[in-house]
Amino acid sequence: MFEGKKIGVVIPAAGQGTRMGGSRSKQFLALGGKPIVTHAIGNFQQSKEVDDIVLAAHPDFESELRSLVNEYTFSKVRRVVRGGKERQDSVWNGLLAIKEYNPDIVLIHDAVRPFIDNRLIRELIHAALVYEAAIIAVKPKDTVKMSVQNGFINQTPDRDKLWLAQTPQAFHFSMIIEAFEKAIDDGFYGTDDAVLVERIGVSVKIIEGSYDNIKITTPEDLTVAEGILSRHLTQITRS
């Protein structure tokens, strides 16, 4: 579909998952009998558009992640690199590693989002090729309140103008490198990758995503994910 364009994926999988409780990192918890991270990697492994994948792992779990890559035959995974202190550091290490494979577009995806589908991957890549930077996001279902102090409402933003950012997020490779280099120079850490690109003056295209594309960060999220997976499997069986 994107002939002549190389597509890379960086998946930071170095989080400790403290909100999950226990000693097990959330990306290695079981979902449908498989570690969550294998669902995330598998979606890109199966995508015809993706050429190369790099994973960033916590030092304590590098060998475990490499074992999973071998066990599930993730042939597009080129390297497992060491993650950093923060997510942004892990992504940077992944970007430096995937540079070797000369991607035109790079997608950055959370290891604990197991339900990204191939249609959205294709749409996101297309948008990044056209607009240089694109993210997947959904509209909030609830009214959002802002509070600056003491737990009192300061402002109620117009919900029609709000989006909840998800991953993957996709960028021209040279652009995301420039954005990360500036963030490093400035000592800036963002809560996603798109904000780094925004800081260098680039407009980021929004592609409407799916409410199924959840990020698993709490035990409640894992329960919801089991339900989503069960529904997906039922739909596959019926089709």
PDB file of C-alpha atoms in Angstrom:
ATOM      1  CA  MET A   1       0.000   0.000   0.000  1.00  0.00           C
ATOM      2  CA  PHE A   2       2.913   2.335   0.748  1.00  0.00           C
ATOM      3  CA  GLU A   3       5.288   1.165  -1.959  1.00  0.00           C
ATOM      4  CA  GLY A   4       8.802   2.477  -1.612  1.00  0.00           C
ATOM      5  CA  LYS A   5       8.283   3.681   1.955  1.00  0.00           C
ATOM      6  CA  LYS A   6       9.884   1.959   4.920  1.00  0.00           C
ATOM      7  CA  ILE A   7       7.793   1.832   8.067  1.00  0.00           C
ATOM      8  CA  GLY A   8       9.362   1.294  11.475  1.00  0.00           C
ATOM      9  CA  VAL A   9       7.796   0.783  14.887  1.00  0.00           C
ATOM     10  CA  VAL A  10       9.249   1.565  18.311  1.00  0.00           C
ATOM     11  CA  ILE A  11       7.553  -0.025  21.318  1.00  0.00           C
ATOM     12  CA  PRO A  12       8.759   1.151  24.739  1.00  0.00           C
ATOM     13  CA  ALA A  13       8.244  -1.775  27.110  1.00  0.00           C
ATOM     14  CA  ALA A  14      10.340  -0.621  30.056  1.00  0.00           C
ATOM     15  CA  GLY A  15       7.585   0.510  32.430  1.00  0.00           C
ATOM     16  CA  GLN A  16       7.377  -0.882  35.941  1.00  0.00           C
ATOM     17  CA  GLY A  17       3.585  -0.633  36.195  1.00  0.00           C
ATOM     18  CA  THR A  18       3.402   0.432  39.838  1.00  0.00           C
ATOM     19  CA  ARG A  19      -0.341   1.149  39.624  1.00  0.00           C
ATOM     20  CA  MET A  20      -0.949  -2.542  38.989  1.00  0.00           C
ATOM     21  CA  GLY A  21       0.416  -3.527  42.371  1.00  0.00           C
ATOM     22  CA  GLY A  22       2.567  -6.607  42.850  1.00  0.00           C
ATOM     23  CA  SER A  23       6.049  -7.155  41.485  1.00  0.00           C
ATOM     24  CA  ARG A  24       5.149  -8.143  37.919  1.00  0.00           C
ATOM     25  CA  SER A  25       5.546  -5.479  35.220  1.00  0.00           C
ATOM     26  CA  LYS A  26       2.177  -4.854  33.596  1.00  0.00           C
ATOM     27  CA  GLN A  27       3.337  -5.611  30.042  1.00  0.00           C
ATOM     28  CA  PHE A  28       4.117  -9.190  31.075  1.00  0.00           C
ATOM     29  CA  LEU A  29       0.777  -9.876  32.766  1.00  0.00           C
ATOM     30  CA  ALA A  30      -1.404 -12.433  31.006  1.00  0.00           C
ATOM     31  CA  LEU A  31      -4.260 -11.402  28.734  1.00  0.00           C
ATOM     32  CA  GLY A  32      -6.068 -14.334  27.174  1.00  0.00           C
ATOM     33  CA  GLY A  33      -3.215 -16.607  28.198  1.00  0.00           C
ATOM     34  CA  LYS A  34      -0.505 -14.462  26.551  1.00  0.00           C
ATOM     35  CA  PRO A  35       1.602 -11.582  27.905  1.00  0.00           C
ATOM     36  CA  ILE A  36       0.032  -8.215  27.098  1.00  0.00           C
ATOM     37  CA  VAL A  37       3.134  -7.064  25.230  1.00  0.00           C
ATOM     38  CA  THR A  38       2.887  -9.986  22.786  1.00  0.00           C
ATOM     39  CA  HIS A  39      -0.557  -8.783  21.692  1.00  0.00           C
ATOM     40  CA  ALA A  40       0.874  -5.311  21.003  1.00  0.00           C
ATOM     41  CA  ILE A  41       3.884  -6.628  19.080  1.00  0.00           C
ATOM     42  CA  GLY A  42       1.754  -9.150  17.206  1.00  0.00           C
ATOM     43  CA  ASN A  43      -0.499  -6.476  15.734  1.00  0.00           C
ATOM     44  CA  PHE A  44       2.491  -4.880  13.990  1.00  0.00           C
ATOM     45  CA  GLN A  45       4.055  -8.225  13.106  1.00  0.00           C
ATOM     46  CA  GLN A  46       0.866  -9.056  11.201  1.00  0.00           C
ATOM     47  CA  SER A  47       0.653  -5.679   9.471  1.00  0.00           C
ATOM     48  CA  LYS A  48       1.793  -5.831   5.847  1.00  0.00           C
ATOM     49  CA  GLU A  49       2.746  -2.160   6.071  1.00  0.00           C
ATOM     50  CA  VAL A  50       5.323  -2.563   8.857  1.00  0.00           C
ATOM     51  CA  ASP A  51       8.927  -3.480   8.032  1.00  0.00           C
ATOM     52  CA  ASP A  52      10.939  -3.221  11.240  1.00  0.00           C
ATOM     53  CA  ILE A  53      10.213  -3.224  14.974  1.00  0.00           C
ATOM     54  CA  VAL A  54      12.476  -2.190  17.857  1.00  0.00           C
ATOM     55  CA  LEU A  55      11.597  -2.842  21.494  1.00  0.00           C
ATOM     56  CA  ALA A  56      12.958  -1.006  24.529  1.00  0.00           C
ATOM     57  CA  ALA A  57      13.028  -3.043  27.735  1.00  0.00           C
ATOM     58  CA  HIS A  58      13.802  -2.486  31.398  1.00  0.00           C
ATOM     59  CA  PRO A  59      17.243  -3.983  32.145  1.00  0.00           C
ATOM     60  CA  ASP A  60      15.661  -6.529  34.501  1.00  0.00           C
ATOM     61  CA  PHE A  61      13.405  -7.849  31.736  1.00  0.00           C
ATOM     62  CA  GLU A  62      15.518  -7.655  28.575  1.00  0.00           C
ATOM     63  CA  SER A  63      16.160 -11.388  28.478  1.00  0.00           C
ATOM     64  CA  GLU A  64      12.502 -12.196  29.129  1.00  0.00           C
ATOM     65  CA  LEU A  65      11.387  -9.932  26.294  1.00  0.00           C
ATOM     66  CA  ARG A  66      13.936 -11.489  23.933  1.00  0.00           C
ATOM     67  CA  SER A  67      12.645 -14.929  24.895  1.00  0.00           C
ATOM     68  CA  LEU A  68       9.090 -13.871  24.033  1.00  0.00           C
ATOM     69  CA  VAL A  69      10.247 -12.538  20.655  1.00  0.00           C
ATOM     70  CA  ASN A  70      11.726 -15.946  19.893  1.00  0.00           C
ATOM     71  CA  GLU A  71       8.808 -17.914  21.341  1.00  0.00           C
ATOM     72  CA  TYR A  72       6.211 -16.057  19.267  1.00  0.00           C
ATOM     73  CA  THR A  73       8.441 -15.820  16.164  1.00  0.00           C
ATOM     74  CA  PHE A  74       8.247 -12.044  15.865  1.00  0.00           C
ATOM     75  CA  SER A  75      10.474 -11.923  12.794  1.00  0.00           C
ATOM     76  CA  LYS A  76      10.113  -8.155  12.302  1.00  0.00           C
ATOM     77  CA  VAL A  77      11.663  -7.383  15.689  1.00  0.00           C
ATOM     78  CA  ARG A  78      15.207  -6.342  14.802  1.00  0.00           C
ATOM     79  CA  ARG A  79      16.493  -5.380  18.222  1.00  0.00           C
ATOM     80  CA  VAL A  80      15.632  -5.251  21.909  1.00  0.00           C
ATOM     81  CA  VAL A  81      17.415  -2.250  23.422  1.00  0.00           C
ATOM     82  CA  ARG A  82      17.749  -1.068  26.983  1.00  0.00           C
ATOM     83  CA  GLY A  83      15.062   1.323  28.144  1.00  0.00           C
ATOM     84  CA  GLY A  84      15.674   4.541  30.042  1.00  0.00           C
ATOM     85  CA  LYS A  85      14.523   6.060  33.303  1.00  0.00           C
ATOM     86  CA  GLU A  86      11.410   7.610  31.730  1.00  0.00           C
ATOM     87  CA  ARG A  87       9.237   6.510  28.812  1.00  0.00           C
ATOM     88  CA  GLN A  88      10.644   9.319  26.695  1.00  0.00           C
ATOM     89  CA  ASP A  89      14.185   8.054  27.324  1.00  0.00           C
ATOM     90  CA  SER A  90      13.148   4.548  26.255  1.00  0.00           C
ATOM     91  CA  VAL A  91      11.568   5.848  23.050  1.00  0.00           C
ATOM     92  CA  TRP A  92      14.731   7.806  22.282  1.00  0.00           C
ATOM     93  CA  ASN A  93      16.860   4.686  22.680  1.00  0.00           C
ATOM     94  CA  GLY A  94      14.464   2.876  20.349  1.00  0.00           C
ATOM     95  CA  LEU A  95      14.638   5.652  17.761  1.00  0.00           C
ATOM     96  CA  LEU A  96      18.430   5.590  17.781  1.00  0.00           C
ATOM     97  CA  ALA A  97      18.340   1.826  17.223  1.00  0.00           C
ATOM     98  CA  ILE A  98      15.770   1.837  14.428  1.00  0.00           C
ATOM     99  CA  LYS A  99      17.699   4.561  12.581  1.00  0.00           C
ATOM    100  CA  GLU A 100      19.937   1.764  11.267  1.00  0.00           C
ATOM    101  CA  TYR A 101      16.995   0.476   9.184  1.00  0.00           C
ATOM    102  CA  ASN A 102      16.305   3.840   7.485  1.00  0.00           C
ATOM    103  CA  PRO A 103      12.568   4.241   8.142  1.00  0.00           C
ATOM    104  CA  ASP A 104      10.635   6.940   6.323  1.00  0.00           C
ATOM    105  CA  ILE A 105       7.876   6.823   8.937  1.00  0.00           C
ATOM    106  CA  VAL A 106       8.150   5.620  12.511  1.00  0.00           C
ATOM    107  CA  LEU A 107       5.218   4.612  14.704  1.00  0.00           C
ATOM    108  CA  ILE A 108       5.583   4.770  18.488  1.00  0.00           C
ATOM    109  CA  HIS A 109       3.243   2.527  20.445  1.00  0.00           C
ATOM    110  CA  ASP A 110       2.620   1.687  24.101  1.00  0.00           C
ATOM    111  CA  ALA A 111       3.440  -1.913  25.011  1.00  0.00           C
ATOM    112  CA  VAL A 112       0.248  -2.100  27.081  1.00  0.00           C
ATOM    113  CA  ARG A 113      -2.201  -1.208  24.288  1.00  0.00           C
ATOM    114  CA  PRO A 114      -3.034  -4.682  22.935  1.00  0.00           C
ATOM    115  CA  PHE A 115      -5.979  -3.831  20.670  1.00  0.00           C
ATOM    116  CA  ILE A 116      -4.724  -1.569  17.890  1.00  0.00           C
ATOM    117  CA  ASP A 117      -6.107  -2.914  14.623  1.00  0.00           C
ATOM    118  CA  ASN A 118      -4.644  -3.034  11.136  1.00  0.00           C
ATOM    119  CA  ARG A 119      -7.150  -0.579   9.660  1.00  0.00           C
ATOM    120  CA  LEU A 120      -6.058   2.138  12.086  1.00  0.00           C
ATOM    121  CA  ILE A 121      -2.391   1.322  11.512  1.00  0.00           C
ATOM    122  CA  ARG A 122      -2.884   1.850   7.760  1.00  0.00           C
ATOM    123  CA  GLU A 123      -4.860   5.071   8.240  1.00  0.00           C
ATOM    124  CA  LEU A 124      -2.253   6.444  10.617  1.00  0.00           C
ATOM    125  CA  ILE A 125       0.656   5.694   8.288  1.00  0.00           C
ATOM    126  CA  HIS A 126      -1.183   7.318   5.383  1.00  0.00           C
ATOM    127  CA  ALA A 127      -1.882  10.424   7.479  1.00  0.00           C
ATOM    128  CA  ALA A 128       1.751  10.657   8.574  1.00  0.00           C
ATOM    129  CA  LEU A 129       2.925  10.439   4.966  1.00  0.00           C
ATOM    130  CA  VAL A 130       0.556  13.254   3.989  1.00  0.00           C
ATOM    131  CA  TYR A 131       0.763  15.507   7.065  1.00  0.00           C
ATOM    132  CA  GLU A 132       4.193  14.521   8.484  1.00  0.00           C
ATOM    133  CA  ALA A 133       2.787  13.807  11.953  1.00  0.00           C
ATOM    134  CA  ALA A 134      -0.396  12.042  13.065  1.00  0.00           C
ATOM    135  CA  ILE A 135      -1.901  10.474  16.162  1.00  0.00           C
ATOM    136  CA  ILE A 136      -4.860   8.286  17.002  1.00  0.00           C
ATOM    137  CA  ALA A 137      -7.330   9.762  19.489  1.00  0.00           C
ATOM    138  CA  VAL A 138     -10.921   9.440  20.682  1.00  0.00           C
ATOM    139  CA  LYS A 139     -13.472  11.971  21.888  1.00  0.00           C
ATOM    140  CA  PRO A 140     -14.099  12.049  25.654  1.00  0.00           C
ATOM    141  CA  LYS A 141     -17.428  10.599  26.720  1.00  0.00           C
ATOM    142  CA  ASP A 142     -17.515  12.504  29.991  1.00  0.00           C
ATOM    143  CA  THR A 143     -17.414  16.218  30.697  1.00  0.00           C
ATOM    144  CA  VAL A 144     -13.882  17.299  31.587  1.00  0.00           C
ATOM    145  CA  LYS A 145     -13.227  19.697  34.449  1.00  0.00           C
ATOM    146  CA  MET A 146     -10.055  21.652  35.168  1.00  0.00           C
ATOM    147  CA  SER A 147      -8.922  22.406  38.712  1.00  0.00           C
ATOM    148  CA  VAL A 148      -5.910  24.512  39.657  1.00  0.00           C
ATOM    149  CA  GLN A 149      -6.099  24.371  43.447  1.00  0.00           C
ATOM    150  CA  ASN A 150      -8.018  23.100  46.468  1.00  0.00           C
ATOM    151  CA  GLY A 151     -10.126  20.677  44.443  1.00  0.00           C
ATOM    152  CA  PHE A 152     -12.475  23.353  43.077  1.00  0.00           C
ATOM    153  CA  ILE A 153     -13.438  23.642  39.406  1.00  0.00           C
ATOM    154  CA  ASN A 154     -11.500  26.312  37.583  1.00  0.00           C
ATOM    155  CA  GLN A 155     -12.788  25.712  34.054  1.00  0.00           C
ATOM    156  CA  THR A 156     -14.985  23.410  31.973  1.00  0.00           C
ATOM    157  CA  PRO A 157     -13.443  23.045  28.503  1.00  0.00           C
ATOM    158  CA  ASP A 158     -15.682  22.597  25.474  1.00  0.00           C
ATOM    159  CA  ARG A 159     -15.856  18.815  25.100  1.00  0.00           C
ATOM    160  CA  ASP A 160     -16.279  19.116  21.329  1.00  0.00           C
ATOM    161  CA  LYS A 161     -12.725  20.479  21.121  1.00  0.00           C
ATOM    162  CA  LEU A 162     -11.117  17.777  23.265  1.00  0.00           C
ATOM    163  CA  TRP A 163      -9.446  14.550  22.211  1.00  0.00           C
ATOM    164  CA  LEU A 164      -7.952  11.755  24.314  1.00  0.00           C
ATOM    165  CA  ALA A 165      -4.621  10.852  22.740  1.00  0.00           C
ATOM    166  CA  GLN A 166      -3.765   7.194  22.194  1.00  0.00           C
ATOM    167  CA  THR A 167      -0.962   5.345  20.454  1.00  0.00           C
ATOM    168  CA  PRO A 168       0.423   4.536  17.986  1.00  0.00           C
ATOM    169  CA  GLN A 169       1.598   7.997  17.011  1.00  0.00           C
ATOM    170  CA  ALA A 170       3.367   8.354  13.664  1.00  0.00           C
ATOM    171  CA  PHE A 171       5.970  10.777  12.346  1.00  0.00           C
ATOM    172  CA  HIS A 172       8.416  11.403   9.556  1.00  0.00           C
ATOM    173  CA  PHE A 173      11.572   9.934  11.027  1.00  0.00           C
ATOM    174  CA  SER A 174      13.784  13.000  10.590  1.00  0.00           C
ATOM    175  CA  MET A 175      11.122  15.160  12.242  1.00  0.00           C
ATOM    176  CA  ILE A 176      10.724  13.047  15.372  1.00  0.00           C
ATOM    177  CA  ILE A 177      14.512  12.910  15.738  1.00  0.00           C
ATOM    178  CA  GLU A 178      14.644  16.720  15.560  1.00  0.00           C
ATOM    179  CA  ALA A 179      11.825  16.986  18.108  1.00  0.00           C
ATOM    180  CA  PHE A 180      13.518  14.622  20.555  1.00  0.00           C
ATOM    181  CA  GLU A 181      16.861  16.390  20.190  1.00  0.00           C
ATOM    182  CA  LYS A 182      15.252  19.721  21.077  1.00  0.00           C
ATOM    183  CA  ALA A 183      13.469  18.181  24.058  1.00  0.00           C
ATOM    184  CA  ILE A 184      16.776  16.752  25.278  1.00  0.00           C
ATOM    185  CA  ASP A 185      18.508  20.117  24.852  1.00  0.00           C
ATOM    186  CA  ASP A 186      15.683  21.844  26.764  1.00  0.00           C
ATOM    187  CA  GLY A 187      15.380  19.189  29.473  1.00  0.00           C
ATOM    188  CA  PHE A 188      11.708  18.804  28.512  1.00  0.00           C
ATOM    189  CA  TYR A 189       9.678  15.670  29.199  1.00  0.00           C
ATOM    190  CA  GLY A 190       6.229  15.269  27.647  1.00  0.00           C
ATOM    191  CA  THR A 191       3.397  12.877  28.402  1.00  0.00           C
ATOM    192  CA  ASP A 192       3.315  11.683  24.792  1.00  0.00           C
ATOM    193  CA  ASP A 193       5.482  11.924  21.693  1.00  0.00           C
ATOM    194  CA  ALA A 194       3.273  14.313  19.732  1.00  0.00           C
ATOM    195  CA  VAL A 195       3.839  17.131  22.218  1.00  0.00           C
ATOM    196  CA  LEU A 196       7.546  17.087  21.344  1.00  0.00           C
ATOM    197  CA  VAL A 197       6.676  17.627  17.688  1.00  0.00           C
ATOM    198  CA  GLU A 198       4.209  20.371  18.614  1.00  0.00           C
ATOM    199  CA  ARG A 199       7.067  22.159  20.389  1.00  0.00           C
ATOM    200  CA  ILE A 200       8.979  22.507  17.096  1.00  0.00           C
ATOM    201  CA  GLY A 201       5.968  24.077  15.402  1.00  0.00           C
ATOM    202  CA  VAL A 202       4.507  21.090  13.569  1.00  0.00           C
ATOM    203  CA  SER A 203       0.737  20.618  13.297  1.00  0.00           C
ATOM    204  CA  VAL A 204      -0.267  17.065  14.170  1.00  0.00           C
ATOM    205  CA  LYS A 205      -3.158  15.396  12.338  1.00  0.00           C
ATOM    206  CA  ILE A 206      -5.757  13.558  14.443  1.00  0.00           C
ATOM    207  CA  ILE A 207      -7.172  10.235  13.236  1.00  0.00           C
ATOM    208  CA  GLU A 208     -10.266   9.097  15.112  1.00  0.00           C
ATOM    209  CA  GLY A 209      -9.422   5.889  16.916  1.00  0.00           C
ATOM    210  CA  SER A 210     -11.263   3.192  18.820  1.00  0.00           C
ATOM    211  CA  TYR A 211     -12.454   3.045  22.418  1.00  0.00           C
ATOM    212  CA  ASP A 212     -11.229  -0.562  22.424  1.00  0.00           C
ATOM    213  CA  ASN A 213      -7.644   0.699  22.096  1.00  0.00           C
ATOM    214  CA  ILE A 214      -7.229   0.986  25.852  1.00  0.00           C
ATOM    215  CA  LYS A 215      -4.022   1.369  27.828  1.00  0.00           C
ATOM    216  CA  ILE A 216      -3.791  -1.231  30.579  1.00  0.00           C
ATOM    217  CA  THR A 217      -2.436   0.493  33.682  1.00  0.00           C
ATOM    218  CA  THR A 218      -4.672  -0.711  36.536  1.00  0.00           C
ATOM    219  CA  PRO A 219      -6.260  -4.025  37.585  1.00  0.00           C
ATOM    220  CA  GLU A 220      -9.617  -2.630  36.454  1.00  0.00           C
ATOM    221  CA  ASP A 221      -8.196  -2.012  32.976  1.00  0.00           C
ATOM    222  CA  LEU A 222      -7.106  -5.641  32.773  1.00  0.00           C
ATOM    223  CA  THR A 223     -10.651  -6.769  33.573  1.00  0.00           C
ATOM    224  CA  VAL A 224     -11.998  -4.511  30.816  1.00  0.00           C
ATOM    225  CA  ALA A 225      -9.355  -5.844  28.417  1.00  0.00           C
ATOM    226  CA  GLU A 226     -10.417  -9.435  29.051  1.00  0.00           C
ATOM    227  CA  GLY A 227     -13.943  -8.440  28.056  1.00  0.00           C
ATOM    228  CA  ILE A 228     -12.755  -6.713  24.883  1.00  0.00           C
ATOM    229  CA  LEU A 229     -10.648  -9.727  23.931  1.00  0.00           C
ATOM    230  CA  SER A 230     -13.565 -12.096  24.522  1.00  0.00           C
ATOM    231  CA  ARG A 231     -15.805  -9.958  22.305  1.00  0.00           C
ATOM    232  CA  HIS A 232     -13.174  -9.840  19.552  1.00  0.00           C
ATOM    233  CA  LEU A 233     -12.749 -13.615  19.638  1.00  0.00           C
ATOM    234  CA  THR A 234     -16.519 -14.102  19.491  1.00  0.00           C
ATOM    235  CA  GLN A 235     -16.740 -11.818  16.447  1.00  0.00           C
ATOM    236  CA  ILE A 236     -13.953 -13.758  14.711  1.00  0.00           C
ATOM    237  CA  THR A 237     -15.687 -17.063  15.442  1.00  0.00           C
ATOM    238  CA  ARG A 238     -18.996 -15.814  14.046  1.00  0.00           C
ATOM    239  CA  SER A 239     -17.391 -14.461  10.897  1.00  0.00           C
TER     240      SER A 239
END
